[in-house]
Amino acid sequence: MDIMEQICQKKSGMIMDRICDVVIVGTGAAGLFCALNFPAQVNIRMITKQKAEESDSFLAQGGICMLRGEEDYPDYFEDTMRAGHYENDKKAVDLMIRSSNSMIRELIRYGVRFEYEGDNGQLAFTKEGAHSQPRILFHEDVTGREITSTLLARVRERPNVVIDEYTTMVDILSDGNVCGGIVAVGPSGERFCIKAPNVVLACGGIGGLYKNSTNFPHMTGDALAIALKHGVEVSHLDYIQIHPTTLFSEKPGRRFLISESVRGEGALLYNKDGKRFTDELQPRDLLSEAIWKQMEADGTDYVWEDMRPIGKETILQHFPNIYEHCLEEGFDVLKEPIPVVPAQHYHMGGIAVNLASETSMDGLYAVGEASCNGVHGKNRLASNSLLESLVFAQRAADDILFGSRHQGCDAGTVHMEEYEDMEQLFGKYRSMIFSEIEREKNCAQ
């Protein structure tokens, strides 16, 4: 292509196709860990809607679960199943738990700084709601940021990985039931194809579709709508988790999470009269219901969470980010309770995948919150999300490397004019997701 053709192409809002071995949509923990599991010979292209750091994985406060010896296995398995209302896929749960120790070793090898206790190099563990014992590793109250920023730093050291920021997937390339890449829109509105025989969707959940959510607003479930458009199997889109304790605010925008670990360490919940009204360590869905009922009975928009029983030293050492943010909002958690309210937090449903993270379309994988592998059942156990993301991201990489080779497809002519009006396109995608959520709710009744 000569220079005049390139200029004309750019003026039309289109640029040349890009070609790679694997395209990964999303730069959260799942996408990054997937990329790190490929050798240097595999050319990888990653795209993300905003800055690479702006994924929900960076927001995870509590920690990441780890199996604490064989004697912990029955309890860990039962805790996960009970939280999920026993709708979990037992094989997926077993795989996640059995893989946890190797995942933690990998994270430490990459440079993740977990908390330690004593002088003998023992990892420190905390406890969260619905866990029968402490099995959660953490870094202060910003574990997600510690893990994901470390993985991002390692990915950026890899010469075989290119990250395109401010780039949005608007469709996949397919021929029948075979995937051959994606259609994307770049930061200046340029439209192009990324052709690859393997596509990994790691683009997060649906929190951006809701008024009150702990998620980044650009997490709008695009992958789910695109899957629906192409007849790719989805599962349990109506399984939406509410986090029981976010800091109440009348300001618009993302809700600030008050970590599950806060209650795991001893924080209490009060009604308007300053009295406890429920068990603070119930699974998230049950606790959210209890809080809503109390708010209705009190005629209030929130209940109160008291961190003072934890103690000043633990608050300042384990929860410094929460302490500072509450101060900025006018609350000193060392001296007073804070107002908290449930908000949309996590999506257990997603694109249906098997234990290798394969979707129903050849060459298309889904990992992290965009996927549904059955680990979480109807309700996710606290701090299982980061672990699940890593385990099944590695499984996707392994299947691409060692499974049946995907040849990609010739999608034919791509009509880029379909993607000119982004607002209309994503409005349509939003409607598709909510319609499917309602359909599944009605079928479940």
Coordinates of N, CA, C and O in Angstrom, one line a residue, residues 158-301:
R158 N 7.5 -7.8 28.1 CA 7.5 -8.8 27.1 C 7.4 -8.2 25.7 O 6.5 -7.5 25.3
P159 N 8.5 -8.4 24.9 CA 8.5 -7.8 23.5 C 7.5 -8.4 22.6 O 7.2 -7.8 21.5
N160 N 6.9 -9.6 22.9 CA 5.9 -10.2 22.0 C 4.5 -9.8 22.3 O 3.5 -10.2 21.7
V161 N 4.3 -8.8 23.3 CA 3.0 -8.4 23.6 C 2.8 -6.9 23.4 O 3.7 -6.1 23.8
V162 N 1.8 -6.5 22.6 CA 1.5 -5.1 22.3 C 0.2 -4.8 23.0 O -0.8 -5.6 22.9
I163 N 0.1 -3.7 23.7 CA -1.1 -3.3 24.4 C -1.6 -2.0 23.7 O -0.9 -1.0 23.6
D164 N -2.9 -2.1 23.2 CA -3.5 -0.9 22.6 C -4.5 -0.4 23.6 O -5.6 -1.0 23.9
E165 N -4.2 0.8 24.2 CA -5.1 1.4 25.1 C -6.2 2.3 24.4 O -6.0 2.6 23.2
Y166 N -7.3 2.6 25.1 CA -8.4 3.4 24.5 C -8.9 2.8 23.2 O -9.2 3.5 22.3
T167 N -8.9 1.5 23.2 CA -9.3 0.8 22.0 C -10.4 -0.2 22.4 O -10.3 -1.0 23.3
T168 N -11.6 -0.2 21.6 CA -12.8 -0.9 22.0 C -13.1 -1.9 21.0 O -13.2 -1.7 19.8
M169 N -13.4 -3.2 21.5 CA -13.9 -4.2 20.7 C -15.4 -3.9 20.4 O -16.2 -3.7 21.3
V170 N -15.8 -3.9 19.1 CA -17.1 -3.7 18.7 C -17.8 -4.9 18.1 O -19.0 -5.0 18.0
D171 N -17.0 -5.9 17.8 CA -17.5 -7.2 17.2 C -16.4 -8.2 17.1 O -15.2 -7.9 17.3
I172 N -16.8 -9.4 16.8 CA -15.8 -10.5 16.5 C -15.9 -10.8 15.0 O -17.0 -10.6 14.4
L173 N -14.9 -11.3 14.5 CA -14.9 -11.8 13.1 C -15.2 -13.3 13.2 O -14.6 -14.1 13.9
S174 N -16.1 -13.7 12.4 CA -16.5 -15.2 12.4 C -17.0 -15.6 11.0 O -17.4 -14.8 10.2
D175 N -16.8 -16.9 10.8 CA -17.4 -17.6 9.6 C -18.1 -18.8 10.2 O -17.4 -19.8 10.6
G176 N -19.4 -18.8 10.2 CA -20.1 -19.9 10.8 C -19.8 -19.9 12.3 O -20.0 -18.9 13.0
N177 N -19.3 -21.0 12.8 CA -19.0 -21.1 14.2 C -17.5 -21.1 14.5 O -17.0 -21.7 15.4
V178 N -16.8 -20.4 13.6 CA -15.3 -20.3 13.8 C -15.0 -18.8 13.9 O -15.4 -18.0 13.2
C179 N -14.2 -18.5 15.0 CA -13.7 -17.1 15.2 C -12.4 -16.9 14.5 O -11.5 -17.8 14.5
G180 N -12.2 -15.7 14.0 CA -10.9 -15.4 13.4 C -10.4 -14.0 13.7 O -9.5 -13.4 13.0
G181 N -10.9 -13.4 14.9 CA -10.4 -12.1 15.3 C -11.5 -11.2 15.8 O -12.6 -11.7 16.1
I182 N -11.2 -9.9 15.8 CA -12.2 -8.9 16.3 C -12.2 -7.7 15.4 O -11.2 -7.5 14.7
V183 N -13.2 -6.9 15.6 CA -13.3 -5.6 15.0 C -13.2 -4.6 16.1 O -13.8 -4.8 17.2
A184 N -12.3 -3.6 15.9 CA -12.0 -2.7 17.0 C -12.1 -1.2 16.5 O -12.0 -1.0 15.3
V185 N -12.3 -0.3 17.5 CA -12.3 1.1 17.2 C -11.2 1.7 18.1 O -11.2 1.5 19.3
G186 N -10.3 2.5 17.5 CA -9.1 3.0 18.2 C -9.4 4.4 18.8 O -10.6 4.9 18.7
P187 N -8.5 5.0 19.5 CA -8.7 6.2 20.2 C -9.1 7.4 19.4 O -9.7 8.3 19.9
S188 N -8.8 7.4 18.1 CA -9.2 8.5 17.2 C -10.4 8.2 16.4 O -10.7 8.9 15.4
G189 N -11.1 7.1 16.7 CA -12.3 6.7 16.0 C -12.0 5.8 14.8 O -12.9 5.4 14.0
E190 N -10.7 5.4 14.6 CA -10.3 4.6 13.4 C -10.8 3.2 13.7 O -10.8 2.6 14.8
R191 N -11.3 2.6 12.6 CA -11.9 1.2 12.7 C -11.0 0.3 12.0 O -10.6 0.5 10.9
F192 N -10.8 -0.9 12.6 CA -9.9 -1.9 12.0 C -10.2 -3.3 12.5 O -10.9 -3.4 13.5
C193 N -9.6 -4.2 11.9 CA -9.7 -5.6 12.3 C -8.4 -6.1 12.9 O -7.3 -5.7 12.5
I194 N -8.5 -6.9 13.9 CA -7.3 -7.6 14.4 C -7.6 -9.1 14.2 O -8.5 -9.7 14.8
K195 N -6.8 -9.7 13.2 CA -7.1 -11.0 12.8 C -6.2 -12.0 13.6 O -5.0 -11.8 13.7
A196 N -6.8 -13.0 14.1 CA -6.0 -14.0 14.9 C -6.8 -15.3 15.0 O -8.0 -15.2 15.1
P197 N -6.1 -16.4 15.0 CA -6.9 -17.7 15.1 C -7.4 -18.0 16.5 O -8.2 -18.9 16.7
N198 N -6.9 -17.2 17.5 CA -7.3 -17.4 18.9 C -7.7 -16.0 19.5 O -6.9 -15.1 19.5
V199 N -8.9 -15.9 20.0 CA -9.4 -14.7 20.7 C -9.8 -15.0 22.1 O -10.5 -16.0 22.4
V200 N -9.2 -14.3 23.1 CA -9.6 -14.4 24.5 C -10.3 -13.2 25.0 O -9.8 -12.1 25.0
L201 N -11.5 -13.4 25.4 CA -12.4 -12.3 25.9 C -12.1 -12.2 27.4 O -12.5 -13.1 28.2
A202 N -11.5 -11.2 27.9 CA -11.2 -11.0 29.3 C -11.6 -9.6 29.7 O -10.9 -8.9 30.4
C203 N -12.8 -9.2 29.2 CA -13.2 -7.7 29.3 C -14.1 -7.4 30.4 O -14.8 -6.4 30.4
G204 N -14.2 -8.3 31.5 CA -14.9 -7.9 32.7 C -16.4 -8.0 32.6 O -17.0 -8.7 31.8
G205 N -17.1 -7.4 33.6 CA -18.5 -7.6 33.9 C -19.4 -6.6 33.3 O -19.1 -5.9 32.3
I206 N -20.5 -6.3 34.0 CA -21.6 -5.5 33.5 C -21.9 -4.3 34.4 O -23.0 -3.7 34.3
G207 N -21.1 -4.0 35.4 CA -21.4 -3.0 36.4 C -21.7 -1.6 35.8 O -22.5 -0.8 36.3
G208 N -21.1 -1.3 34.6 CA -21.3 0.0 34.0 C -22.7 0.2 33.5 O -23.1 1.3 33.1
L209 N -23.5 -0.9 33.5 CA -24.9 -0.8 33.0 C -25.8 -0.3 34.2 O -27.0 0.0 34.0
Y210 N -25.3 -0.2 35.4 CA -26.1 0.1 36.6 C -25.7 1.4 37.2 O -24.6 1.9 37.1
K211 N -26.8 2.0 37.8 CA -26.6 3.3 38.4 C -25.6 3.3 39.6 O -24.7 4.1 39.8
N212 N -25.8 2.3 40.5 CA -25.0 2.1 41.6 C -24.2 0.8 41.5 O -24.7 -0.3 41.5
S213 N -22.9 0.9 41.3 CA -22.0 -0.2 41.1 C -20.6 0.1 41.6 O -20.2 1.3 41.6
T214 N -19.9 -0.9 42.1 CA -18.5 -0.7 42.5 C -17.6 -0.8 41.3 O -16.4 -0.6 41.4
N215 N -18.1 -1.1 40.1 CA -17.3 -1.3 38.9 C -17.0 0.0 38.2 O -17.7 1.0 38.4
F216 N -15.9 0.0 37.3 CA -15.7 1.1 36.5 C -16.9 1.3 35.5 O -17.4 0.3 35.0
P217 N -17.2 2.5 35.1 CA -18.4 2.7 34.3 C -18.3 2.2 32.9 O -19.3 2.0 32.2
H218 N -17.0 2.0 32.4 CA -16.9 1.5 31.0 C -17.0 -0.1 31.0 O -16.9 -0.6 29.9
M219 N -17.2 -0.7 32.1 CA -17.4 -2.2 32.1 C -18.9 -2.5 31.8 O -19.7 -2.6 32.7
T220 N -19.2 -2.5 30.5 CA -20.6 -2.6 30.1 C -21.0 -3.9 29.4 O -22.0 -4.0 28.7
G221 N -20.3 -5.0 29.7 CA -20.7 -6.3 29.2 C -20.7 -6.5 27.7 O -21.5 -7.3 27.1
D222 N -19.9 -5.7 27.0 CA -19.9 -5.8 25.5 C -19.7 -7.2 25.0 O -20.4 -7.6 24.0
A223 N -18.8 -8.0 25.6 CA -18.5 -9.3 25.1 C -19.8 -10.2 25.2 O -20.0 -11.0 24.3
L224 N -20.7 -9.9 26.2 CA -21.9 -10.7 26.3 C -22.8 -10.4 25.1 O -23.4 -11.4 24.5
A225 N -23.0 -9.2 24.8 CA -23.8 -8.8 23.7 C -23.3 -9.3 22.4 O -24.1 -9.8 21.5
I226 N -22.0 -9.3 22.2 CA -21.4 -9.8 21.0 C -21.6 -11.3 20.9 O -21.8 -11.8 19.8
A227 N -21.4 -12.0 22.0 CA -21.7 -13.4 22.0 C -23.1 -13.7 21.6 O -23.4 -14.6 20.8
L228 N -24.1 -13.0 22.2 CA -25.5 -13.2 21.9 C -25.7 -13.0 20.4 O -26.5 -13.7 19.7
K229 N -25.1 -11.9 19.9 CA -25.3 -11.6 18.4 C -24.8 -12.7 17.5 O -25.5 -13.0 16.5
H230 N -23.8 -13.4 17.9 CA -23.2 -14.5 17.1 C -23.7 -15.9 17.5 O -23.1 -16.9 17.0
G231 N -24.6 -16.0 18.4 CA -25.1 -17.3 18.8 C -24.2 -18.1 19.7 O -24.3 -19.3 19.8
V232 N -23.2 -17.4 20.3 CA -22.3 -18.1 21.2 C -23.1 -18.3 22.6 O -23.8 -17.4 23.0
E233 N -22.9 -19.5 23.1 CA -23.7 -19.8 24.3 C -23.3 -19.0 25.5 O -22.1 -18.7 25.8
V234 N -24.3 -18.5 26.2 CA -24.1 -17.7 27.5 C -24.8 -18.5 28.6 O -25.6 -19.4 28.3
S235 N -24.5 -18.1 29.8 CA -25.1 -18.9 31.0 C -25.4 -17.9 32.1 O -24.5 -17.1 32.5
H236 N -26.6 -18.1 32.7 CA -26.9 -17.4 34.0 C -26.6 -15.9 34.0 O -26.1 -15.4 34.9
L237 N -27.0 -15.2 32.9 CA -26.8 -13.7 32.9 C -27.6 -13.0 34.0 O -27.3 -11.9 34.4
D238 N -28.6 -13.7 34.6 CA -29.4 -13.1 35.7 C -28.7 -13.3 37.1 O -29.3 -12.8 38.1
Y239 N -27.6 -13.9 37.1 CA -26.9 -14.1 38.4 C -26.0 -12.9 38.7 O -24.8 -12.9 38.3
I240 N -26.5 -11.9 39.3 CA -25.8 -10.6 39.5 C -25.6 -10.5 41.0 O -26.6 -10.5 41.8
Q241 N -24.4 -10.3 41.4 CA -24.1 -10.2 42.9 C -24.1 -8.7 43.3 O -23.5 -7.9 42.7
I242 N -24.7 -8.5 44.5 CA -24.7 -7.2 45.1 C -23.8 -7.3 46.3 O -23.8 -8.2 47.1
H243 N -22.9 -6.3 46.4 CA -22.0 -6.3 47.6 C -22.7 -5.5 48.7 O -23.3 -4.4 48.5
P244 N -22.8 -6.1 49.9 CA -23.6 -5.5 50.9 C -23.1 -4.2 51.5 O -23.9 -3.4 52.0
T245 N -21.8 -3.9 51.4 CA -21.3 -2.7 52.1 C -20.4 -1.8 51.2 O -19.3 -2.1 50.9
T246 N -21.1 -0.8 50.6 CA -20.3 0.2 49.9 C -20.6 1.5 50.6 O -21.7 1.7 51.2
L247 N -19.7 2.5 50.6 CA -19.9 3.7 51.3 C -21.0 4.5 50.7 O -21.0 4.8 49.5
F248 N -22.0 4.9 51.5 CA -23.1 5.6 51.0 C -22.7 7.0 50.6 O -21.9 7.7 51.2
S249 N -23.2 7.4 49.4 CA -22.8 8.7 48.9 C -24.0 9.2 47.9 O -24.6 8.4 47.3
E250 N -24.2 10.5 47.9 CA -25.2 11.0 47.0 C -24.5 11.5 45.7 O -25.2 12.0 44.8
K251 N -23.2 11.4 45.7 CA -22.5 11.8 44.5 C -22.7 10.8 43.4 O -22.8 9.6 43.6
P252 N -22.7 11.2 42.1 CA -22.8 10.2 41.0 C -21.5 9.5 40.8 O -20.4 9.9 41.3
G253 N -21.5 8.4 40.1 CA -20.3 7.6 39.8 C -20.1 6.3 40.6 O -21.0 5.9 41.3
R254 N -19.0 5.7 40.5 CA -18.7 4.4 41.0 C -18.7 4.5 42.6 O -18.3 5.5 43.2
R255 N -19.3 3.4 43.2 CA -19.4 3.4 44.6 C -18.1 2.8 45.2 O -17.6 1.8 44.7
F256 N -17.7 3.4 46.4 CA -16.5 2.9 47.0 C -16.8 1.7 47.9 O -17.6 1.8 48.8
L257 N -16.0 0.7 47.7 CA -16.2 -0.6 48.4 C -15.6 -0.6 49.8 O -14.5 -0.1 50.0
I258 N -16.4 -1.0 50.8 CA -15.9 -1.3 52.1 C -15.7 -2.8 52.2 O -16.6 -3.6 52.3
S259 N -14.5 -3.2 52.1 CA -14.1 -4.6 51.9 C -14.8 -5.6 52.8 O -15.0 -5.3 54.0
E260 N -15.0 -6.8 52.3 CA -15.5 -7.9 53.1 C -14.6 -8.2 54.3 O -15.0 -8.6 55.4
S261 N -13.3 -8.0 54.1 CA -12.3 -8.2 55.1 C -12.5 -7.4 56.4 O -12.2 -7.8 57.5
V262 N -13.1 -6.2 56.2 CA -13.4 -5.4 57.3 C -14.3 -6.1 58.3 O -14.1 -6.1 59.5
R263 N -15.4 -6.7 57.8 CA -16.3 -7.5 58.6 C -15.6 -8.8 59.1 O -15.9 -9.3 60.2
G264 N -14.8 -9.3 58.2 CA -14.1 -10.6 58.6 C -13.2 -10.3 59.8 O -12.9 -11.2 60.6
E265 N -12.6 -9.1 59.9 CA -11.8 -8.8 61.0 C -12.5 -8.3 62.3 O -11.9 -8.0 63.3
G266 N -13.9 -8.1 62.2 CA -14.6 -7.8 63.4 C -15.5 -6.6 63.3 O -16.2 -6.3 64.3
A267 N -15.6 -5.9 62.2 CA -16.5 -4.8 62.1 C -18.0 -5.2 62.3 O -18.4 -6.3 61.9
L268 N -18.8 -4.3 62.8 CA -20.2 -4.7 63.1 C -21.2 -3.7 62.3 O -20.8 -2.6 62.0
L269 N -22.4 -4.2 62.1 CA -23.4 -3.4 61.4 C -24.5 -3.0 62.4 O -25.0 -3.9 63.2
Y270 N -24.9 -1.8 62.3 CA -25.9 -1.3 63.2 C -27.1 -0.7 62.5 O -27.0 -0.2 61.3
N271 N -28.3 -0.7 63.1 CA -29.4 0.0 62.5 C -29.4 1.4 63.0 O -28.4 1.9 63.6
K272 N -30.5 2.2 62.7 CA -30.5 3.6 63.0 C -30.4 3.9 64.5 O -30.0 5.0 65.0
D273 N -30.7 2.9 65.4 CA -30.7 3.0 66.8 C -29.4 2.6 67.4 O -29.2 2.5 68.6
G274 N -28.4 2.2 66.5 CA -27.1 1.8 67.0 C -27.1 0.4 67.5 O -26.2 0.0 68.3
K275 N -28.0 -0.5 67.1 CA -28.1 -1.9 67.5 C -27.8 -2.8 66.4 O -28.2 -2.6 65.2
R276 N -27.1 -3.9 66.7 CA -26.8 -5.0 65.7 C -28.1 -5.6 65.2 O -29.0 -5.8 66.1
F277 N -28.2 -6.0 63.9 CA -29.5 -6.5 63.5 C -29.3 -7.8 62.7 O -30.3 -8.4 62.3
T278 N -28.0 -8.3 62.5 CA -27.8 -9.5 61.7 C -26.4 -10.0 61.9 O -25.6 -9.4 62.5
D279 N -26.2 -11.2 61.3 CA -24.9 -11.8 61.3 C -24.0 -11.2 60.2 O -24.4 -11.3 59.0
E280 N -23.0 -10.5 60.5 CA -22.2 -9.8 59.5 C -21.4 -10.7 58.6 O -20.9 -10.2 57.6
L281 N -21.2 -12.0 58.9 CA -20.4 -12.9 58.1 C -21.2 -13.9 57.3 O -20.7 -14.9 56.9
Q282 N -22.5 -13.5 57.0 CA -23.3 -14.3 56.1 C -22.7 -14.1 54.6 O -22.0 -13.2 54.4
P283 N -23.1 -15.1 53.7 CA -22.8 -14.8 52.3 C -23.4 -13.5 51.8 O -24.4 -13.0 52.4
R284 N -22.8 -12.9 50.8 CA -23.1 -11.6 50.4 C -24.6 -11.4 50.0 O -25.2 -10.3 50.4
D285 N -25.2 -12.3 49.4 CA -26.6 -12.1 49.0 C -27.5 -12.1 50.2 O -28.4 -11.3 50.2
L286 N -27.3 -13.0 51.2 CA -28.1 -13.0 52.3 C -27.9 -11.7 53.2 O -28.9 -11.2 53.7
L287 N -26.7 -11.3 53.3 CA -26.4 -10.1 54.1 C -27.0 -8.8 53.4 O -27.6 -8.0 54.1
S288 N -27.0 -8.8 52.1 CA -27.6 -7.7 51.4 C -29.1 -7.6 51.6 O -29.7 -6.6 51.8
E289 N -29.7 -8.8 51.6 CA -31.2 -8.9 51.9 C -31.5 -8.4 53.3 O -32.4 -7.6 53.5
A290 N -30.6 -8.7 54.2 CA -30.9 -8.3 55.6 C -30.7 -6.8 55.7 O -31.5 -6.1 56.5
I291 N -29.7 -6.2 55.0 CA -29.5 -4.8 55.1 C -30.7 -4.0 54.4 O -31.2 -3.0 55.0
W292 N -31.2 -4.5 53.3 CA -32.3 -3.9 52.6 C -33.6 -3.9 53.5 O -34.3 -2.9 53.6
K293 N -33.8 -5.0 54.2 CA -34.9 -5.1 55.1 C -34.8 -4.1 56.2 O -35.8 -3.5 56.6
Q294 N -33.6 -4.0 56.8 CA -33.4 -3.1 57.9 C -33.6 -1.6 57.4 O -34.1 -0.8 58.1
M295 N -33.1 -1.3 56.2 CA -33.2 0.0 55.7 C -34.7 0.4 55.5 O -35.2 1.5 55.8
E296 N -35.5 -0.6 55.0 CA -36.9 -0.4 54.9 C -37.6 -0.2 56.2 O -38.5 0.7 56.4
A297 N -37.2 -1.0 57.2 CA -37.8 -0.9 58.5 C -37.5 0.4 59.2 O -38.3 1.0 59.9
D298 N -36.2 0.9 59.0 CA -35.8 2.2 59.6 C -36.2 3.4 58.8 O -36.1 4.5 59.3
G299 N -36.6 3.2 57.5 CA -36.9 4.3 56.6 C -35.7 5.1 56.3 O -35.7 6.4 56.1
T300 N -34.5 4.4 56.1 CA -33.3 5.1 55.8 C -32.7 4.6 54.5 O -33.1 3.6 53.9
D301 N -31.7 5.3 54.0 CA -31.0 5.0 52.7 C -29.7 4.2 53.0 O -29.0 3.9 52.0

